[in-house]
Amino acid sequence: MRRFDQSYIDGGFRPVHGREEMAIIDPTTEQVTGQLVLANEEDARLAVEAASRALPTWSASTREERIDLLSALADAVEARADVLTEATIAEYGGPVEQARWRAGLAAINFRVAARLLADFPFSRRINDTEVVAQAAGVALHIVPWNSVYNVISVKMAGALAAGCPVVVKASEFSPLQTELFTECLHAAGAPAGVINVVTGLGSVAGEALTAHPDVRKISFTGSTPVGKAILRGSVDRLQRVTLELGGKAPTIVLDDADLAQAAAQALSIGFANNGQACIAGTRILVQRKQIDAFCDAIHKAAEAIVQGDPRNQRTTLGPLMNRRQYERVLGYVSKGLEEGARPIIGGEGRPKGLDRGYFVRPTVFADVTNDMAIAREEIFGPVLCVIAYEDDADAIRIANDTPYGLHAYILGKDTQRARKMASRIDAGRVAINGLSHEPLAPFGGFKQSGIGREYGLAGIEDHLEFKAIGGGF
Ligand code: NAD
């Protein structure tokens, strides 16, 4: 059994000061596979102090030094991509192909930042004024348990490029992925204190970190309620806060779409990462006259889903992350039935042949209206809704009638029409005919999906303060 009892502080792995422990459970087998010793307030303090000590030197580092570190980080995570992929499968239940793709994103994030840094304008002249971009200070990155490597790396890449030392507060539900990833970060050889990683509870290590006066920038990815609590807590210190929060993305199926193809795409967009993705398309909007045909197409497309042990190459849908998630998602399936929605596939109970593990039946509800709880709240599991619309304007109205605004999808043949619709949707990203990911483009949410943007140039700018120095030329 593996024991996770170290933080990464000041350039090395140090014993955790916390005494509280938590069992780590494989979501596929429900077996205990490890024990996590949770970092506490003392670990949080030491991590911020190490980062603060590193700030004067790292914020004054040259462009070349930063590019070298970012490139070394990319090489280091790439070198262990197989090990990182394995850990995602074991700890998270991510199907092999998706886990591999997500592990690969980390190197891309570091390389993109290195490339952008090559000609990033840290200083610009405006008449007699020089506008200087200065590192914001010690950056705290609070990350969730899904897509661990991608979330840690995209925030870290922007911060390091900007000259900010980083403290990562990793999720208590991903210690294996965090530890292996941190070993890669260590191998890249950052100066002591520039990268620090602690794994502990949000209510203990997380709160101690956000409350530390030396933390000048907080970038948080996680649920909307926790994001709001962090923003509220930051008021007295006026820390710069970026929030990447939940979503309830619409997938609009236009009436010229090939329904068989659209149904298959809608399922893969909705069930990606076992349905545990902030960008999942969970509200499938279909023109009313095509609803029956589309539901038939979903039925057919669902035959391609292979649910089970994520270690199996053929598996497309693994278990949920933990018991809490499992119970929460099943609760939404019951709620959908109570609200009068009709399951086209799935429903309550366990999937056939899977008596162990946090597996729920992949479920698609029809007869859903956009005011039902299953259409409004983020479920974070493989539970999707089909909602009828009358015409394109109605589809846009329903798509935007949500507290969230992280992502949207449009499926259809007439891409001009799809692009026109995209311009009227309130979401940080709109993908036409598939799940495209452009790491150079900004990513973030409208409305309650967050504040600010990361990825590409936005990720670097997010960690800078701008200073205008007038005169003296
Ligand atoms: P969560 O909000 O429960 O936890 C996220 C992180 O915050 C964890 O590290 C947790 O320990 C920490 N935390 C909790 N309370 C805290 C507090 N009071 N102070 C400081 N830190 C605290 O989210 P989760 O369950 O880990 O992840 C799932 C959520 O993340 C979903 O809502 C999903 O949509 C969202 N998410 C968003 C994006 C995005 O880019 N927008 C990406 C991935 C996940």
XYZ file of C-alpha atoms and ligand atoms in Angstrom:
517
model
C 0.000 0.000 0.000
C 1.365 3.394 -0.992
C 1.727 6.133 1.622
C 1.618 9.773 0.546
C 3.205 11.786 3.313
C 5.358 14.411 1.626
C 4.963 17.938 0.415
C 7.240 19.482 -2.188
C 8.647 22.655 -0.686
C 11.757 24.743 -1.345
C 13.142 22.419 -3.997
C 12.683 19.101 -2.177
C 10.232 16.546 -0.819
C 9.571 17.188 2.917
C 7.583 15.182 5.474
C 4.065 16.530 5.895
C 3.362 18.229 9.239
C -0.329 17.326 9.264
C -1.503 14.301 11.238
C -4.890 13.694 9.669
C -5.053 10.779 7.223
C -7.347 9.731 4.420
C -7.674 6.373 2.641
C -7.150 6.354 -1.130
C -9.579 4.067 -2.922
C -9.390 2.659 -6.449
C -12.744 3.680 -7.984
C -12.849 0.572 -10.195
C -12.341 -2.004 -7.445
C -13.292 -0.001 -4.312
C -10.085 -1.389 -2.743
C -7.968 0.819 -0.504
C -4.719 1.376 -2.393
C -3.026 4.044 -0.346
C -3.037 6.361 2.597
C -2.711 10.130 2.328
C -1.342 12.214 5.183
C -2.983 15.589 4.700
C -0.914 18.756 4.634
C -1.948 21.292 7.260
C -1.564 25.022 8.019
C 2.143 24.591 8.824
C 2.847 22.998 5.432
C 0.868 25.797 3.788
C 2.911 28.444 5.609
C 6.240 26.805 4.719
C 5.240 26.542 1.060
C 4.309 30.228 0.797
C 7.468 31.264 2.640
C 9.609 29.251 0.225
C 7.842 30.845 -2.729
C 8.247 34.312 -1.194
C 11.982 33.766 -0.793
C 12.198 32.726 -4.449
C 10.228 35.739 -5.682
C 12.981 38.376 -5.943
C 15.232 36.117 -8.007
C 12.609 34.420 -10.176
C 10.758 37.627 -10.967
C 14.101 39.076 -12.116
C 15.051 35.992 -14.149
C 15.735 36.458 -17.842
C 13.439 35.452 -20.646
C 15.952 32.727 -21.581
C 16.036 31.281 -18.059
C 12.254 31.012 -18.038
C 12.153 29.451 -21.493
C 14.791 26.923 -20.408
C 12.781 25.942 -17.336
C 9.509 25.655 -19.283
C 11.228 23.485 -21.902
C 12.788 21.306 -19.202
C 9.364 20.893 -17.584
C 7.855 19.842 -20.914
C 10.657 17.303 -21.452
C 10.300 15.952 -17.918
C 6.558 15.339 -18.109
C 6.877 13.917 -21.600
C 9.539 11.473 -20.440
C 7.121 9.936 -17.951
C 3.898 10.216 -19.944
C 3.239 6.462 -19.648
C 3.569 6.470 -15.866
C 1.356 9.542 -15.607
C -1.273 7.920 -17.835
C -1.248 4.745 -15.698
C -1.815 6.809 -12.561
C -4.847 8.544 -14.067
C -6.336 5.168 -14.927
C -5.701 3.724 -11.470
C -6.633 6.713 -9.350
C -9.333 8.340 -11.389
C -10.732 5.569 -13.568
C -9.937 7.463 -16.767
C -10.191 5.260 -19.902
C -6.750 4.620 -21.451
C -7.013 6.767 -24.581
C -8.491 9.778 -22.787
C -5.986 9.456 -19.921
C -3.113 9.416 -22.428
C -4.447 12.474 -24.255
C -4.814 14.382 -20.992
C -1.303 13.452 -19.831
C 0.024 14.761 -23.156
C -1.585 18.159 -22.617
C 0.872 18.998 -19.836
C 3.919 19.066 -22.104
C 1.970 21.073 -24.671
C 1.056 23.680 -22.045
C 4.688 24.169 -21.007
C 5.905 24.322 -24.621
C 3.213 26.807 -25.649
C 4.251 29.164 -22.833
C 7.932 28.806 -23.783
C 7.084 29.682 -27.380
C 4.965 32.694 -26.457
C 7.623 33.923 -24.094
C 10.152 34.210 -26.906
C 8.644 37.529 -28.023
C 6.334 38.443 -25.160
C 6.309 42.256 -24.729
C 7.314 42.786 -21.096
C 7.941 46.425 -21.921
C 6.126 48.696 -24.372
C 6.636 52.364 -25.135
C 3.567 54.616 -25.341
C 4.702 58.183 -26.148
C 6.866 59.198 -23.157
C 5.664 56.336 -21.012
C 7.063 52.860 -20.668
C 4.475 50.207 -19.787
C 6.166 47.426 -17.882
C 4.637 44.013 -17.185
C 5.793 42.860 -13.764
C 5.278 39.484 -12.040
C 2.174 39.680 -9.835
C 3.955 37.947 -6.938
C 3.557 34.546 -5.296
C 0.839 32.629 -7.164
C -1.399 30.084 -5.487
C -2.978 27.518 -7.795
C -5.830 25.514 -6.308
C -6.745 22.569 -8.517
C -9.422 19.844 -8.665
C -9.050 16.069 -9.007
C -10.121 15.838 -12.645
C -7.587 16.572 -15.388
C -4.851 17.028 -12.765
C -1.797 17.360 -15.039
C -3.506 19.686 -17.465
C -4.841 22.059 -14.827
C -1.604 22.183 -12.822
C 0.546 22.680 -15.923
C -1.522 25.336 -17.671
C -1.584 27.558 -14.583
C 2.075 26.886 -13.773
C 3.216 27.596 -17.335
C 1.589 31.044 -17.292
C 2.907 31.879 -13.830
C 6.504 30.807 -14.461
C 6.555 32.639 -17.778
C 5.396 35.777 -15.981
C 8.057 35.395 -13.277
C 5.819 34.221 -10.423
C 6.855 31.422 -8.053
C 4.020 28.949 -7.561
C 2.362 27.076 -4.715
C 0.035 24.348 -5.955
C -2.734 23.193 -3.616
C -3.547 19.814 -5.116
C -6.766 17.946 -4.491
C -6.961 15.473 -1.632
C -8.486 13.029 -4.146
C -5.495 12.810 -6.489
C -2.325 12.223 -4.422
C -0.865 9.577 -6.742
C -1.150 11.710 -9.882
C 0.079 14.733 -7.939
C 3.099 12.925 -6.504
C 4.206 11.495 -9.850
C 3.679 14.805 -11.600
C 5.635 16.598 -8.877
C 8.519 14.157 -9.384
C 8.574 15.283 -13.020
C 8.522 18.948 -11.974
C 11.412 18.254 -9.588
C 13.403 16.529 -12.345
C 13.182 19.694 -14.454
C 15.408 21.438 -11.896
C 13.580 24.668 -11.042
C 15.427 26.884 -8.542
C 14.393 26.125 -4.937
C 11.042 27.642 -3.982
C 9.926 28.449 -7.526
C 7.619 25.401 -7.529
C 5.914 24.097 -4.377
C 3.158 21.509 -4.081
C 1.021 20.615 -1.071
C -1.864 18.150 -0.917
C -4.448 18.710 1.768
C -8.052 19.523 2.513
C -9.522 22.717 1.106
C -10.862 23.613 4.532
C -7.396 23.301 6.148
C -4.430 23.702 3.777
C -6.552 25.496 1.159
C -7.887 28.124 3.540
C -4.475 28.650 5.167
C -2.952 29.264 1.756
C -5.605 31.663 0.491
C -5.393 33.634 3.745
C -1.614 34.053 3.592
C -0.776 37.738 3.077
C 2.155 36.940 0.751
C -0.109 35.260 -1.804
C -0.793 37.970 -4.385
C -2.483 35.888 -7.061
C -4.968 33.028 -6.710
C -5.941 30.915 -9.687
C -8.628 28.419 -8.788
C -10.180 25.601 -10.805
C -13.028 23.759 -9.170
C -16.672 24.025 -8.247
C -18.631 27.258 -8.363
C -19.540 27.306 -4.614
C -15.892 26.920 -3.548
C -14.812 29.515 -6.118
C -17.272 32.003 -4.643
C -16.001 31.296 -1.111
C -12.416 31.940 -2.255
C -13.396 35.179 -3.957
C -15.252 36.333 -0.829
C -12.234 35.453 1.330
C -9.890 37.432 -0.903
C -11.680 40.751 -0.374
C -9.683 42.002 2.602
C -6.359 41.357 0.873
C -7.610 42.243 -2.636
C -5.682 39.341 -4.096
C -6.008 38.944 -7.856
C -8.371 36.012 -8.347
C -9.003 33.927 -11.451
C -11.810 31.399 -11.259
C -12.336 28.443 -13.619
C -15.580 26.912 -12.406
C -18.379 24.569 -13.369
C -20.465 24.321 -16.507
C -23.690 23.078 -18.037
C -22.749 23.246 -21.691
C -25.389 23.084 -24.423
C -24.846 20.859 -27.460
C -27.059 22.331 -30.178
C -28.000 19.842 -32.882
C -29.002 21.886 -35.942
C -31.821 20.544 -38.087
C -29.436 19.939 -41.015
C -27.186 17.649 -38.948
C -26.766 13.974 -39.738
C -28.633 12.666 -36.710
C -26.715 9.390 -36.376
C -23.414 11.250 -36.415
C -24.711 14.016 -34.144
C -25.970 11.491 -31.585
C -22.566 9.769 -31.480
C -20.797 13.126 -31.117
C -23.206 14.324 -28.438
C -22.511 11.188 -26.397
C -18.757 11.512 -26.686
C -18.921 15.224 -25.772
C -21.221 14.462 -22.839
C -19.483 11.371 -21.500
C -15.864 12.517 -21.918
C -13.744 11.826 -18.843
C -16.551 9.577 -17.526
C -18.871 12.580 -17.592
C -16.635 14.351 -15.096
C -15.592 17.288 -17.243
C -16.416 20.952 -16.725
C -16.696 21.274 -20.521
C -19.040 18.285 -20.977
C -21.999 19.003 -23.266
C -24.769 17.994 -20.889
C -27.832 19.701 -22.403
C -28.485 18.378 -25.901
C -30.797 20.780 -27.727
C -32.723 19.213 -30.604
C -35.399 20.707 -32.839
C -38.821 19.507 -31.640
C -39.824 17.795 -34.863
C -36.608 15.723 -34.794
C -36.765 14.637 -31.155
C -38.070 11.113 -31.777
C -35.594 10.426 -34.565
C -32.756 11.818 -32.447
C -33.711 9.682 -29.438
C -33.631 6.626 -31.687
C -30.195 7.704 -32.882
C -28.992 8.057 -29.268
C -30.231 4.564 -28.542
C -28.208 3.241 -31.443
C -25.107 5.333 -30.748
C -25.095 4.154 -27.127
C -24.416 0.610 -28.323
C -20.835 1.729 -28.957
C -20.261 2.600 -25.282
C -18.018 0.093 -23.558
C -18.319 0.565 -19.829
C -16.027 -1.148 -17.357
C -12.446 -1.440 -16.168
C -10.580 1.580 -17.557
C -7.404 -0.517 -17.864
C -9.077 -2.341 -20.730
C -8.107 -0.661 -24.026
C -11.662 -1.010 -25.352
C -13.331 0.760 -22.430
C -14.839 4.139 -23.254
C -16.598 4.840 -19.939
C -15.030 4.187 -16.549
C -16.276 4.648 -12.994
C -16.916 7.857 -11.110
C -14.084 9.182 -9.007
C -15.284 8.348 -5.488
C -18.303 7.329 -3.418
C -19.372 10.935 -2.904
C -19.509 11.459 -6.659
C -21.281 8.134 -7.151
C -24.022 8.970 -4.663
C -24.384 12.508 -5.948
C -24.818 11.394 -9.571
C -27.285 8.630 -8.650
C -29.196 11.289 -6.696
C -29.561 13.302 -9.907
C -30.785 10.240 -11.823
C -33.556 9.802 -9.200
C -34.276 13.500 -9.311
C -34.673 13.395 -13.095
C -37.209 10.587 -12.788
C -39.083 12.513 -10.053
C -39.134 15.583 -12.288
C -40.836 13.553 -15.023
C -37.897 13.079 -17.394
C -37.811 9.835 -19.397
C -34.554 7.860 -19.692
C -33.799 6.934 -23.314
C -30.811 4.967 -22.055
C -29.666 4.187 -18.502
C -31.536 5.087 -15.339
C -31.280 4.008 -11.719
C -29.314 1.023 -10.436
C -25.979 -0.519 -11.363
C -24.852 -1.269 -14.902
C -25.204 -4.956 -15.799
C -22.176 -7.071 -14.908
C -20.471 -4.352 -12.851
C -21.115 -5.268 -9.244
C -18.149 -3.402 -7.853
C -16.739 0.060 -8.450
C -18.363 3.476 -8.642
C -20.142 2.783 -11.920
C -23.438 4.410 -12.823
C -25.434 3.593 -15.939
C -24.758 6.122 -18.721
C -28.071 7.964 -18.807
C -29.720 10.239 -21.330
C -33.045 11.783 -20.348
C -35.668 12.973 -22.836
C -38.783 15.039 -22.009
C -36.560 17.480 -20.160
C -37.411 21.153 -19.832
C -34.694 23.681 -19.192
C -36.099 24.595 -15.774
C -35.633 21.103 -14.277
C -32.820 20.638 -11.740
C -31.144 18.076 -14.041
C -30.969 20.765 -16.749
C -29.798 23.590 -14.497
C -27.310 22.031 -12.081
C -23.894 20.602 -12.851
C -24.199 16.836 -12.310
C -20.566 15.918 -13.082
C -21.313 12.388 -14.235
C -22.624 10.563 -17.319
C -26.152 11.977 -17.168
C -27.375 14.047 -20.119
C -30.621 15.828 -20.998
C -32.342 16.157 -24.380
C -34.294 19.411 -24.595
C -36.582 20.427 -27.481
C -36.295 23.786 -29.260
C -38.536 25.393 -31.870
C -36.121 27.291 -34.141
C -32.551 28.648 -34.117
C -33.501 31.682 -32.025
C -35.147 29.426 -29.462
C -32.063 27.174 -29.395
C -29.880 30.198 -28.599
C -32.315 31.360 -25.923
C -32.255 27.948 -24.199
C -28.475 27.623 -24.617
C -28.011 30.951 -22.817
C -30.696 30.276 -20.203
C -28.273 28.854 -17.639
C -26.266 30.272 -14.748
C -23.138 28.912 -16.468
C -21.217 29.870 -19.598
C -18.041 27.820 -19.941
C -18.494 25.941 -23.194
C -21.002 25.235 -25.958
C -21.130 22.900 -28.962
C -22.934 23.200 -32.282
C -23.412 20.236 -34.617
C -24.637 20.748 -38.174
C -23.715 20.802 -41.872
C -24.027 24.537 -42.537
C -20.967 25.836 -40.752
C -21.706 29.486 -41.662
C -25.015 29.187 -39.852
C -23.266 27.472 -36.922
C -20.678 30.279 -36.685
C -23.434 32.879 -36.732
C -25.131 31.109 -33.844
C -21.818 30.818 -31.998
C -21.498 34.600 -32.002
C -24.720 34.842 -29.986
C -23.892 32.230 -27.341
C -22.613 33.405 -23.971
C -19.791 30.944 -23.358
C -16.010 31.178 -23.225
C -15.613 28.561 -25.931
C -17.918 27.330 -28.681
C -16.870 24.241 -30.643
C -18.436 23.500 -34.008
C -18.730 19.842 -35.013
C -16.514 18.259 -32.389
C -14.410 18.763 -29.324
C -11.641 21.055 -30.561
C -8.962 22.271 -28.169
C -6.655 25.137 -29.116
C -4.072 25.634 -26.353
C -3.145 29.082 -27.692
C -6.723 30.362 -27.422
C -8.070 31.777 -24.148
C -10.193 29.502 -21.992
C -12.611 30.514 -19.250
C -16.187 31.127 -18.379
C -18.953 33.680 -18.731
C -21.337 34.198 -15.803
C -20.995 31.676 -12.957
C -18.462 29.595 -14.857
C -15.763 31.924 -13.683
C -13.759 35.104 -13.875
C -10.738 35.620 -16.118
C -9.073 33.515 -18.780
C -6.141 31.138 -18.972
C -4.171 29.337 -21.728
C -2.012 31.074 -24.310
C -1.164 34.723 -23.823
C -4.080 35.134 -21.406
C -2.416 32.660 -19.025
C 0.750 34.747 -18.876
C -1.037 38.105 -18.640
C -3.140 36.642 -15.834
C -0.004 36.575 -13.654
C 1.220 40.101 -14.380
C 0.697 43.592 -13.021
C 1.130 46.470 -15.462
C 3.086 49.534 -14.436
C 3.356 52.769 -16.403
C 6.653 54.618 -15.935
C 6.352 58.126 -17.320
C 9.251 60.279 -18.488
C 12.983 59.786 -18.069
C 13.633 59.033 -21.716
P -13.915 21.537 -5.493
O -14.392 22.916 -5.675
O -14.571 20.685 -4.482
O -12.372 21.515 -5.110
C -11.380 22.123 -5.929
C -10.143 22.402 -5.103
O -10.450 23.398 -4.132
C -9.622 21.194 -4.323
O -8.211 21.219 -4.323
C -10.159 21.455 -2.924
O -9.403 20.832 -1.915
C -10.036 22.978 -2.847
N -10.883 23.643 -1.854
C -12.086 23.245 -1.396
N -12.546 24.134 -0.477
C -11.612 25.116 -0.364
C -11.506 26.300 0.409
N -12.463 26.675 1.253
N -10.398 27.067 0.281
C -9.425 26.725 -0.584
N -9.460 25.605 -1.329
C -10.548 24.805 -1.238
O -13.981 20.853 -6.948
P -13.663 19.358 -7.321
O -14.786 18.493 -6.850
O -12.269 19.016 -6.936
O -13.694 19.452 -8.932
C -14.855 19.411 -9.677
C -15.315 20.810 -10.064
O -14.288 21.488 -10.766
C -16.500 20.820 -11.000
O -17.418 21.802 -10.601
C -15.897 21.188 -12.347
O -16.788 21.788 -13.248
C -14.810 22.099 -11.935
N -13.778 22.182 -12.977
C -13.686 23.331 -13.713
C -12.730 23.418 -14.728
C -12.607 24.672 -15.548
O -11.581 24.835 -16.193
N -13.561 25.564 -15.554
C -11.868 22.346 -14.968
C -11.982 21.204 -14.196
C -12.944 21.140 -13.186
